[in-house]
Amino acid sequence: DALKVLDSDGVERAFVVGHYLGGIIAQHLAVHHPERVAALVLSSTTCFAPSREAFEPLIRGAITLAFMSSDERAANPALRHSSPLDEDTAWGCGEAILTLPRYDLMLRTFMAPALTIYGDLDSNSIVDGSKQLIASIPQCRESIILGAGHVPQVTHTEAYTEALSDFLQDLDVID
């Protein structure tokens, strides 16, 4: 679908930014159509599947958000920026994550500039996956947002924007 969007808009090469599941889509695009990716930004994502035993409780937890009021979610810093999912969506997204290929192994030949950005308080699977991406992608730089969890672009907007701007400035894309 991402490739279809590029094609329909007549975009030959794009600066691709993806957060979490969008980061997985961005990795897929970079692996299968590297000529279309001018630069890659992977935000709070991973490149390999977590264990089913560790991840299924998170899926069940996401489903319980539907039974919490928005005030209850807002009162909990870990859930403040979360949205409820219906059960089918939660399990569908979960299965997509649980069946991830090893993109880190496939991205070793990706030669465009890349940035992996994540919060130091994100889950171990995201932090570990981000570090693996940095080690695997030849031209990848790392940006860790201190004090941030899974959505640093929301919770630490200034630091996130600065990291993204610095990356784009180094590529001479923006002033």
mmCIF file of C-alpha atoms in Angstrom:
data_model
loop_
_atom_site.group_PDB
_atom_site.id
_atom_site.type_symbol
_atom_site.label_atom_id
_atom_site.label_comp_id
_atom_site.label_asym_id
_atom_site.label_seq_id
_atom_site.Cartn_x
_atom_site.Cartn_y
_atom_site.Cartn_z
ATOM 1 C CA ASP A 1 0.000 0.000 0.000
ATOM 2 C CA ALA A 2 2.853 2.420 0.796
ATOM 3 C CA LEU A 3 4.328 1.771 -2.629
ATOM 4 C CA LYS A 4 0.933 2.406 -4.230
ATOM 5 C CA VAL A 5 0.755 5.777 -2.462
ATOM 6 C CA LEU A 6 4.186 6.732 -3.806
ATOM 7 C CA ASP A 7 3.196 5.594 -7.286
ATOM 8 C CA SER A 8 -0.150 7.378 -7.266
ATOM 9 C CA ASP A 9 1.541 10.617 -6.206
ATOM 10 C CA GLY A 10 4.343 10.208 -8.750
ATOM 11 C CA VAL A 11 7.042 10.039 -6.061
ATOM 12 C CA GLU A 12 10.162 8.209 -7.242
ATOM 13 C CA ARG A 13 12.127 8.448 -3.974
ATOM 14 C CA ALA A 14 10.844 9.443 -0.560
ATOM 15 C CA PHE A 15 12.043 10.245 2.912
ATOM 16 C CA VAL A 16 10.165 7.544 4.778
ATOM 17 C CA VAL A 17 9.249 7.982 8.444
ATOM 18 C CA GLY A 18 7.479 5.209 10.330
ATOM 19 C CA HIS A 19 6.452 4.856 13.964
ATOM 20 C CA TYR A 20 6.044 1.371 15.514
ATOM 21 C CA LEU A 21 3.871 -0.580 13.037
ATOM 22 C CA GLY A 22 4.547 2.155 10.483
ATOM 23 C CA GLY A 23 8.247 1.564 11.151
ATOM 24 C CA ILE A 24 7.765 -2.081 10.258
ATOM 25 C CA ILE A 25 6.062 -1.027 7.022
ATOM 26 C CA ALA A 26 8.966 1.372 6.370
ATOM 27 C CA GLN A 27 11.444 -1.475 6.889
ATOM 28 C CA HIS A 28 9.508 -3.656 4.456
ATOM 29 C CA LEU A 29 9.593 -0.860 1.870
ATOM 30 C CA ALA A 30 13.343 -0.327 2.414
ATOM 31 C CA VAL A 31 14.068 -4.058 2.058
ATOM 32 C CA HIS A 32 11.902 -4.736 -0.976
ATOM 33 C CA HIS A 33 12.155 -1.356 -2.771
ATOM 34 C CA PRO A 34 15.370 0.310 -1.544
ATOM 35 C CA GLU A 35 15.590 2.417 -4.700
ATOM 36 C CA ARG A 36 12.403 4.220 -3.594
ATOM 37 C CA VAL A 37 13.733 5.186 -0.136
ATOM 38 C CA ALA A 38 15.982 8.266 -0.071
ATOM 39 C CA ALA A 39 16.268 8.175 3.730
ATOM 40 C CA LEU A 40 14.643 6.151 6.479
ATOM 41 C CA VAL A 41 13.469 7.206 9.943
ATOM 42 C CA LEU A 42 12.404 4.386 12.242
ATOM 43 C CA SER A 43 10.618 5.591 15.345
ATOM 44 C CA SER A 44 9.916 3.384 18.386
ATOM 45 C CA THR A 45 9.892 0.211 16.330
ATOM 46 C CA THR A 46 11.553 -3.173 16.195
ATOM 47 C CA CYS A 47 12.942 -5.490 13.560
ATOM 48 C CA PHE A 48 12.119 -8.883 15.019
ATOM 49 C CA ALA A 49 9.195 -10.608 16.661
ATOM 50 C CA PRO A 50 8.966 -10.758 20.444
ATOM 51 C CA SER A 51 8.184 -14.071 22.092
ATOM 52 C CA ARG A 52 4.498 -14.982 22.103
ATOM 53 C CA GLU A 53 4.617 -15.525 25.871
ATOM 54 C CA ALA A 54 5.911 -12.009 26.474
ATOM 55 C CA PHE A 55 3.709 -10.267 23.906
ATOM 56 C CA GLU A 56 0.273 -11.824 24.382
ATOM 57 C CA PRO A 57 -0.236 -10.109 27.768
ATOM 58 C CA LEU A 58 0.372 -6.765 26.028
ATOM 59 C CA ILE A 59 -2.294 -7.588 23.457
ATOM 60 C CA ARG A 60 -4.747 -8.491 26.215
ATOM 61 C CA GLY A 61 -3.800 -5.262 27.998
ATOM 62 C CA ALA A 62 -4.515 -3.236 24.860
ATOM 63 C CA ILE A 63 -7.966 -4.795 24.685
ATOM 64 C CA THR A 64 -8.728 -3.746 28.278
ATOM 65 C CA LEU A 65 -8.244 -0.097 27.297
ATOM 66 C CA ALA A 66 -11.682 -0.284 25.700
ATOM 67 C CA PHE A 67 -13.154 -0.781 29.160
ATOM 68 C CA MET A 68 -11.366 2.207 30.719
ATOM 69 C CA SER A 69 -12.707 5.729 30.667
ATOM 70 C CA SER A 70 -10.664 8.432 28.967
ATOM 71 C CA ASP A 71 -10.150 9.981 32.426
ATOM 72 C CA GLU A 72 -8.667 6.714 33.735
ATOM 73 C CA ARG A 73 -6.311 6.524 30.747
ATOM 74 C CA ALA A 74 -5.329 10.186 31.138
ATOM 75 C CA ALA A 75 -4.471 9.630 34.808
ATOM 76 C CA ASN A 76 -1.981 6.894 33.939
ATOM 77 C CA PRO A 77 1.204 8.240 32.268
ATOM 78 C CA ALA A 78 1.806 4.909 30.522
ATOM 79 C CA LEU A 79 -1.672 4.957 28.981
ATOM 80 C CA ARG A 80 -2.234 8.685 28.540
ATOM 81 C CA HIS A 81 -1.621 8.615 24.791
ATOM 82 C CA SER A 82 -3.216 5.231 24.132
ATOM 83 C CA SER A 83 -6.438 4.633 22.288
ATOM 84 C CA PRO A 84 -8.786 1.735 22.823
ATOM 85 C CA LEU A 85 -8.744 -1.056 20.256
ATOM 86 C CA ASP A 86 -11.420 -3.584 19.536
ATOM 87 C CA GLU A 87 -10.413 -7.187 20.161
ATOM 88 C CA ASP A 88 -10.072 -8.145 16.479
ATOM 89 C CA THR A 89 -7.810 -5.178 15.746
ATOM 90 C CA ALA A 90 -5.641 -5.843 18.812
ATOM 91 C CA TRP A 91 -5.151 -9.514 17.910
ATOM 92 C CA GLY A 92 -4.624 -8.673 14.230
ATOM 93 C CA CYS A 93 -1.901 -6.126 15.025
ATOM 94 C CA GLY A 94 -0.448 -8.516 17.572
ATOM 95 C CA GLU A 95 -0.234 -11.355 15.070
ATOM 96 C CA ALA A 96 1.440 -9.025 12.557
ATOM 97 C CA ILE A 97 4.110 -8.242 15.149
ATOM 98 C CA LEU A 98 4.470 -11.863 16.282
ATOM 99 C CA THR A 99 5.171 -12.999 12.719
ATOM 100 C CA LEU A 100 7.725 -10.330 11.780
ATOM 101 C CA PRO A 101 10.578 -11.433 9.564
ATOM 102 C CA ARG A 102 14.126 -10.558 10.667
ATOM 103 C CA TYR A 103 14.333 -7.170 8.945
ATOM 104 C CA ASP A 104 17.619 -6.446 10.698
ATOM 105 C CA LEU A 105 19.245 -9.224 8.679
ATOM 106 C CA MET A 106 17.712 -7.957 5.430
ATOM 107 C CA LEU A 107 18.620 -4.285 6.008
ATOM 108 C CA ARG A 108 22.385 -4.905 6.092
ATOM 109 C CA THR A 109 22.599 -3.951 2.426
ATOM 110 C CA PHE A 110 20.375 -0.858 2.712
ATOM 111 C CA MET A 111 22.699 2.026 1.901
ATOM 112 C CA ALA A 112 20.515 5.137 2.285
ATOM 113 C CA PRO A 113 20.889 7.273 5.416
ATOM 114 C CA ALA A 114 18.760 6.174 8.351
ATOM 115 C CA LEU A 115 17.810 7.355 11.825
ATOM 116 C CA THR A 116 16.457 5.158 14.582
ATOM 117 C CA ILE A 117 14.784 7.188 17.299
ATOM 118 C CA TYR A 118 13.243 5.883 20.501
ATOM 119 C CA GLY A 119 12.584 6.712 24.126
ATOM 120 C CA ASP A 120 14.811 5.250 26.797
ATOM 121 C CA LEU A 121 11.728 4.245 28.804
ATOM 122 C CA ASP A 122 10.099 2.282 25.959
ATOM 123 C CA SER A 123 9.632 -1.488 26.263
ATOM 124 C CA ASN A 124 12.661 -3.766 26.158
ATOM 125 C CA SER A 125 11.528 -5.199 22.823
ATOM 126 C CA ILE A 126 11.482 -1.732 21.229
ATOM 127 C CA VAL A 127 14.814 -0.663 22.757
ATOM 128 C CA ASP A 128 16.462 -3.977 21.803
ATOM 129 C CA GLY A 129 14.947 -3.892 18.312
ATOM 130 C CA SER A 130 16.062 -0.290 17.811
ATOM 131 C CA LYS A 131 19.623 -1.124 18.868
ATOM 132 C CA GLN A 132 19.606 -4.092 16.492
ATOM 133 C CA LEU A 133 18.490 -1.847 13.636
ATOM 134 C CA ILE A 134 21.289 0.602 14.405
ATOM 135 C CA ALA A 135 23.831 -2.225 14.370
ATOM 136 C CA SER A 136 22.444 -3.626 11.102
ATOM 137 C CA ILE A 137 21.844 -0.615 8.854
ATOM 138 C CA PRO A 138 25.203 0.646 7.531
ATOM 139 C CA GLN A 139 24.369 4.382 7.588
ATOM 140 C CA CYS A 140 22.114 4.436 10.643
ATOM 141 C CA ARG A 141 22.387 6.910 13.460
ATOM 142 C CA GLU A 142 20.713 6.680 16.846
ATOM 143 C CA SER A 143 18.692 9.216 18.773
ATOM 144 C CA ILE A 144 17.533 8.324 22.277
ATOM 145 C CA ILE A 145 14.904 10.581 23.819
ATOM 146 C CA LEU A 146 15.588 10.589 27.553
ATOM 147 C CA GLY A 147 12.568 10.191 29.789
ATOM 148 C CA ALA A 148 10.329 9.163 26.878
ATOM 149 C CA GLY A 149 8.300 6.014 26.439
ATOM 150 C CA HIS A 150 6.677 4.689 23.297
ATOM 151 C CA VAL A 151 5.417 7.938 21.748
ATOM 152 C CA PRO A 152 8.243 10.471 22.130
ATOM 153 C CA GLN A 153 6.868 12.553 19.241
ATOM 154 C CA VAL A 154 3.852 13.234 21.470
ATOM 155 C CA THR A 155 5.353 13.298 24.968
ATOM 156 C CA HIS A 156 8.709 14.912 24.117
ATOM 157 C CA THR A 157 7.854 16.824 20.969
ATOM 158 C CA GLU A 158 10.719 19.316 21.163
ATOM 159 C CA ALA A 159 13.458 16.679 21.579
ATOM 160 C CA TYR A 160 11.922 14.471 18.901
ATOM 161 C CA THR A 161 11.595 17.361 16.432
ATOM 162 C CA GLU A 162 15.184 18.411 17.131
ATOM 163 C CA ALA A 163 16.504 14.892 16.440
ATOM 164 C CA LEU A 164 14.511 14.667 13.224
ATOM 165 C CA SER A 165 15.528 18.184 12.132
ATOM 166 C CA ASP A 166 19.215 17.502 12.840
ATOM 167 C CA PHE A 167 19.047 14.362 10.713
ATOM 168 C CA LEU A 168 17.362 16.159 7.815
ATOM 169 C CA GLN A 169 19.741 19.135 8.077
ATOM 170 C CA ASP A 170 22.728 16.785 7.869
ATOM 171 C CA LEU A 171 21.205 15.382 4.682
ATOM 172 C CA ASP A 172 20.916 18.976 3.438
ATOM 173 C CA VAL A 173 17.172 18.625 3.034
ATOM 174 C CA ILE A 174 16.152 21.543 5.265
ATOM 175 C CA ASP A 175 17.865 24.704 6.456
#
